[in-house]
CSV table of C-alpha atoms in Angstrom, one decimal:
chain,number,residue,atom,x,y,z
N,701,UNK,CA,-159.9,-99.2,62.3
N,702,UNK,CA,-162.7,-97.2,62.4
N,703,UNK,CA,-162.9,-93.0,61.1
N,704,UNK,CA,-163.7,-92.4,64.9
N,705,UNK,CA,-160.6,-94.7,65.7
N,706,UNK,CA,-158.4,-93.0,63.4
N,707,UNK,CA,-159.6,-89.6,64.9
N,708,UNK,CA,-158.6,-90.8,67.9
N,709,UNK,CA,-155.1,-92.2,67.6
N,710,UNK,CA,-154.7,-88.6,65.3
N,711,UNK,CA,-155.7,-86.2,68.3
N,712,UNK,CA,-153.5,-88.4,70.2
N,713,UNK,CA,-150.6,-88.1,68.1
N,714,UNK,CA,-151.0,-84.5,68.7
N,715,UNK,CA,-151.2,-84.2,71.9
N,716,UNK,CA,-147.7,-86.7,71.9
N,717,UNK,CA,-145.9,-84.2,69.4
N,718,UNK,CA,-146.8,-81.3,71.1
N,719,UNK,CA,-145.8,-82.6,74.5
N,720,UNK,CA,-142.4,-83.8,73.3
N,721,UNK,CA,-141.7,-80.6,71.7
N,722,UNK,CA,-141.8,-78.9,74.8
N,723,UNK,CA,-140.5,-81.9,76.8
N,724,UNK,CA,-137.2,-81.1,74.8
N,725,UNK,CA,-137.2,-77.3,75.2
N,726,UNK,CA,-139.0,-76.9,78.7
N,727,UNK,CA,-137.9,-80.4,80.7
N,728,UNK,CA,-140.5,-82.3,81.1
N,729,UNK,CA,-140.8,-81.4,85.5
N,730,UNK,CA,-141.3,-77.4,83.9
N,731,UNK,CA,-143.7,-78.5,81.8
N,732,UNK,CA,-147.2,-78.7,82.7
N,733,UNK,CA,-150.6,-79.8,81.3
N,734,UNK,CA,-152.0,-76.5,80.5
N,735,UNK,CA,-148.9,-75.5,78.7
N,736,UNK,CA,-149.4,-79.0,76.8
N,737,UNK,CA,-153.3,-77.6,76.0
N,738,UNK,CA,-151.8,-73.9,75.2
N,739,UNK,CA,-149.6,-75.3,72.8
N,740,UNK,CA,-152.8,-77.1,71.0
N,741,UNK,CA,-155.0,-74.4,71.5
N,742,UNK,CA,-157.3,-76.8,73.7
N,743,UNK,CA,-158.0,-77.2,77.1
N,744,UNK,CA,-156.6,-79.3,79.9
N,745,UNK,CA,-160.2,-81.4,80.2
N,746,UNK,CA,-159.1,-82.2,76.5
N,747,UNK,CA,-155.1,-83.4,77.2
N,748,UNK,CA,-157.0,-85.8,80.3
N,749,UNK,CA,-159.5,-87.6,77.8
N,750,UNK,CA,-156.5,-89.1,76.1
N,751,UNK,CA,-153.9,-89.3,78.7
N,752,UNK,CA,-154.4,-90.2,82.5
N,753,UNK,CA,-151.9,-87.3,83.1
N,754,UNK,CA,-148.2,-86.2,82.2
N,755,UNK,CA,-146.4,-89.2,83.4
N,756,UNK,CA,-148.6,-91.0,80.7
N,757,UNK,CA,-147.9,-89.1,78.0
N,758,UNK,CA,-144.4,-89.7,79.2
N,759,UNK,CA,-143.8,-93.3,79.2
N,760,UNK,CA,-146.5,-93.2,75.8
N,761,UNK,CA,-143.7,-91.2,74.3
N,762,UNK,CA,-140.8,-93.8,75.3
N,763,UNK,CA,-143.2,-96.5,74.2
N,764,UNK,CA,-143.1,-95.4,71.2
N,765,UNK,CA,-140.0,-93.8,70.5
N,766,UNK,CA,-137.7,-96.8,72.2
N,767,UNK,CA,-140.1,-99.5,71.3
N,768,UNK,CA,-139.6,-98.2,67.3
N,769,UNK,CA,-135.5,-98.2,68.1
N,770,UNK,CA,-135.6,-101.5,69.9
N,771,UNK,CA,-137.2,-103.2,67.2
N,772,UNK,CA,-135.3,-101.6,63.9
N,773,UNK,CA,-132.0,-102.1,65.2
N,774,UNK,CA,-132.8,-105.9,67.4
N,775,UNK,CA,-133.8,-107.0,63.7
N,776,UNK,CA,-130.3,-105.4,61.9
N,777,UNK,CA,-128.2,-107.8,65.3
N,778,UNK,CA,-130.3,-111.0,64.6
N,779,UNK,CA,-129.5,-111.1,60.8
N,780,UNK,CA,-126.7,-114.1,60.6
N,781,UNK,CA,-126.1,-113.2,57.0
N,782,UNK,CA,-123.1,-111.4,55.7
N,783,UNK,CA,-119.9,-110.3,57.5
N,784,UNK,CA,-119.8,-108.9,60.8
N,785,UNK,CA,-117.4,-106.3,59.7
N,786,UNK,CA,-120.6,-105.9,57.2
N,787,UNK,CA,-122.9,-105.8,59.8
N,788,UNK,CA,-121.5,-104.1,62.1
N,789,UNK,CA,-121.8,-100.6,60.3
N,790,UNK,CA,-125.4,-101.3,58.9
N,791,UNK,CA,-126.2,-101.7,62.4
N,792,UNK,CA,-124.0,-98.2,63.6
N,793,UNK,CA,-125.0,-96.1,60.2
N,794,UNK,CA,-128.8,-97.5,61.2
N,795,UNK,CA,-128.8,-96.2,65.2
N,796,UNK,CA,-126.6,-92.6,64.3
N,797,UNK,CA,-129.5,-92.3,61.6
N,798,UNK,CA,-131.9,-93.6,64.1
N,799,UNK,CA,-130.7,-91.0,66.7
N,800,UNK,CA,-130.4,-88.0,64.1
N,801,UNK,CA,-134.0,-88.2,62.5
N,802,UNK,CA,-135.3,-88.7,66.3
N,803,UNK,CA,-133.3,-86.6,68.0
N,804,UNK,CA,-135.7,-84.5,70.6
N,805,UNK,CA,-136.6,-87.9,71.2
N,806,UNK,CA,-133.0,-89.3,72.2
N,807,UNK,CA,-133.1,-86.4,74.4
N,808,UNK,CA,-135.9,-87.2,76.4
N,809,UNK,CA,-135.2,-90.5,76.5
N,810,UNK,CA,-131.6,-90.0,78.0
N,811,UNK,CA,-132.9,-86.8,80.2
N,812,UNK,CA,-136.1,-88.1,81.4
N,813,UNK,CA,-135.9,-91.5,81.8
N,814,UNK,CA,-135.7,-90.3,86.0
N,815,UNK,CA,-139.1,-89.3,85.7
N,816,UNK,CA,-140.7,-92.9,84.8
N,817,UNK,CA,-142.4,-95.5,86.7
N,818,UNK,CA,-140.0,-97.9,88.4
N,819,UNK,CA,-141.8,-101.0,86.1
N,820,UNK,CA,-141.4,-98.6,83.1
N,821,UNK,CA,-137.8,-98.2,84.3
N,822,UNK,CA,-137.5,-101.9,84.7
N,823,UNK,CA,-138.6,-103.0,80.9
N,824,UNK,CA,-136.7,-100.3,79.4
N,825,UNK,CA,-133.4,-101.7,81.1
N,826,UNK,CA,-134.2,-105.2,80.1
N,827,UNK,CA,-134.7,-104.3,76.6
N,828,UNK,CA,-131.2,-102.4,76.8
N,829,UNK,CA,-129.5,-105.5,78.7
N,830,UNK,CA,-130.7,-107.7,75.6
N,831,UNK,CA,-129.5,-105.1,73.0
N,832,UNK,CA,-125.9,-104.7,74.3
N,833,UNK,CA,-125.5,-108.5,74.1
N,834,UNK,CA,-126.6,-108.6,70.9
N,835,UNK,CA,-123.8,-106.1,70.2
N,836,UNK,CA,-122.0,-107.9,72.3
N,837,UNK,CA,-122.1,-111.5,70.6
N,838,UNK,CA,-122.1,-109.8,66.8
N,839,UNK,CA,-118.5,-108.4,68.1
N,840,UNK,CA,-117.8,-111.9,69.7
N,841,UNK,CA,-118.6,-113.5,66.3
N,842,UNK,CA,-116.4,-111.1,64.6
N,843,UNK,CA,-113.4,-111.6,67.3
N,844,UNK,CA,-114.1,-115.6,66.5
N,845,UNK,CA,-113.7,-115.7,62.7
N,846,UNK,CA,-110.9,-113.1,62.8
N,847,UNK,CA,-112.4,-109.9,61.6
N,848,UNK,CA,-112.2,-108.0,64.8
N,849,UNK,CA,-109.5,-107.8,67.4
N,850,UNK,CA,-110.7,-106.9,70.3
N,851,UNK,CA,-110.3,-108.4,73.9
N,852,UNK,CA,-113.5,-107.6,75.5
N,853,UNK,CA,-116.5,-107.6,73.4
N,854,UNK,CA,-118.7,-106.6,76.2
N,855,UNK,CA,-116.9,-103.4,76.4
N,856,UNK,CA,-116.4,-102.6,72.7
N,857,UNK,CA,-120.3,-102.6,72.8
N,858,UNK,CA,-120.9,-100.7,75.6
N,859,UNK,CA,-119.0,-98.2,74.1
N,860,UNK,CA,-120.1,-98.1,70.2
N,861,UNK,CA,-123.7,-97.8,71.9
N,862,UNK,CA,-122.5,-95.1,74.1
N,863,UNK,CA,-120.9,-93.3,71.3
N,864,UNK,CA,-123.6,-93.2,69.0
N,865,UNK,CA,-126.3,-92.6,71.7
N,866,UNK,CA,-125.0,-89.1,72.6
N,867,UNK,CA,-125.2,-88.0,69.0
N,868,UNK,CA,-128.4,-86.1,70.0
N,869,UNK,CA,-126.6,-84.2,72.1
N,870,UNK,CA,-123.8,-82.3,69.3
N,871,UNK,CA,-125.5,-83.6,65.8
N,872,UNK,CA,-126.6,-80.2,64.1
N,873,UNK,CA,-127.5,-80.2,60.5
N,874,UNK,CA,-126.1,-76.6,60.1
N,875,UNK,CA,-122.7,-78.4,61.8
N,876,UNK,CA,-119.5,-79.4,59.1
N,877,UNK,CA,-120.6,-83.1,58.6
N,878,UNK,CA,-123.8,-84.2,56.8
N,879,UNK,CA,-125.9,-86.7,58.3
N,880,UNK,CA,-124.4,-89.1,55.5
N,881,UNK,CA,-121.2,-87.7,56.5
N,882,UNK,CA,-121.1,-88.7,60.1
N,883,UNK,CA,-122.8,-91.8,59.7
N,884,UNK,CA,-120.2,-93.3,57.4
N,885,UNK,CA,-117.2,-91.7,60.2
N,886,UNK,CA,-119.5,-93.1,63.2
N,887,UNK,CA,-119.4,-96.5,61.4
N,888,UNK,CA,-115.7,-96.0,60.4
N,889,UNK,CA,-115.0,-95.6,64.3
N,890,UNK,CA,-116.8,-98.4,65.1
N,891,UNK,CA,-114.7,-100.7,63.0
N,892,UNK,CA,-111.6,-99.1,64.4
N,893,UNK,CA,-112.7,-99.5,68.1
N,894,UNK,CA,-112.4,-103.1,67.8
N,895,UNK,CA,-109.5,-103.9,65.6
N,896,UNK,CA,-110.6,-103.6,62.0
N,897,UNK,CA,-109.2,-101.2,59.5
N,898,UNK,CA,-112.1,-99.6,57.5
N,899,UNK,CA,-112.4,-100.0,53.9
């Protein structure tokens, strides 16, 4: 990549981190693109050389953020090594940590999903469909070979991933659990909600 490349992808890396910011505080319909410029100190002709306009910098910001989340935690459900009790809480303690260390981007992603395009809407709920049956055969697998007891693994998943993907919502680092802390109860929970006594 090129220095002018790099400046590029920097000043639009900016532009995202700025935008999300107030995406989280403001909403992203009470946002606008001057406030986005404000915020930088430049000017709206500046925000439109990098983005076509809001709902850009939008589904730019689920690209990344989801695409990143997708990927880590895909990778953690196709690994066939190890236990699935095992695997089970690398793959919860990975998405609470996941959703802690992005969390005005969990927000956005669960408040503002509305405001995407309805192909943008479409990929995003094909990439879920394919993550909660991943969850949903790792659980399977565990039911199979007698680690978990649970009678509907479809369920079990759909309501680990609920679980942890609210965390965005109540997590506060000033709160009474660490972010060690509540991943190791999140993953304890997990293990519990389908029939296996933590360690």
């Amino acid at each position: 990549m090129s220095v002018k490349q790099h400046i590029k992808e920097y000043k639009r890396e900016l532009i995202l981190e700025a935008a999300a910011k107030l995406f989280y505080e403001k909403g992203f319909q009470k946002t606008t693109i001057d406030d986005i410029g404000a915020a930088l100190g430049v000017t709206k002709p500046f925000i439109y050389t990098y983005f076509e306009n809001k709902y850009s910098i939008l589904e730019q910001l689920f690209d990344q953020s989801y695409g990143d989340l997708y990927v880590d935690l895909t990778q953690v459900l196709s690994n066939k090594k190890g236990a699935a009790k095992d695997r089970l809480q690398q793959f919860v303690a990975l998405y609470v940590e996941k959703n802690i260390e992005y969390q005005k981007f969990s927000a956005i992603m669960l408040e503002e999903e509305k405001s995407l395009s309805p192909k943008k809407i479409g990929d995003i709920r094909r990439k879920q469909r394919d993550f909660d049956a991943k969850l949903a055969r790792l659980i399977e697998e565990g039911v199979s070979n007698g680690e978990f007891h649970v009678s509907d693994p479809t369920i079990a998943s759909l309501s680990i991933s609920g679980m942890v993907r609210w965390t965005h919502r109540w997590y506060s680092p000033k709160g009474r659990l660490s972010a060690a802390e509540l991943t190791r109860t999140m993953s304890e929970l997990a293990l519990n909600l389908v029939g296996c006594a933590p360690t």
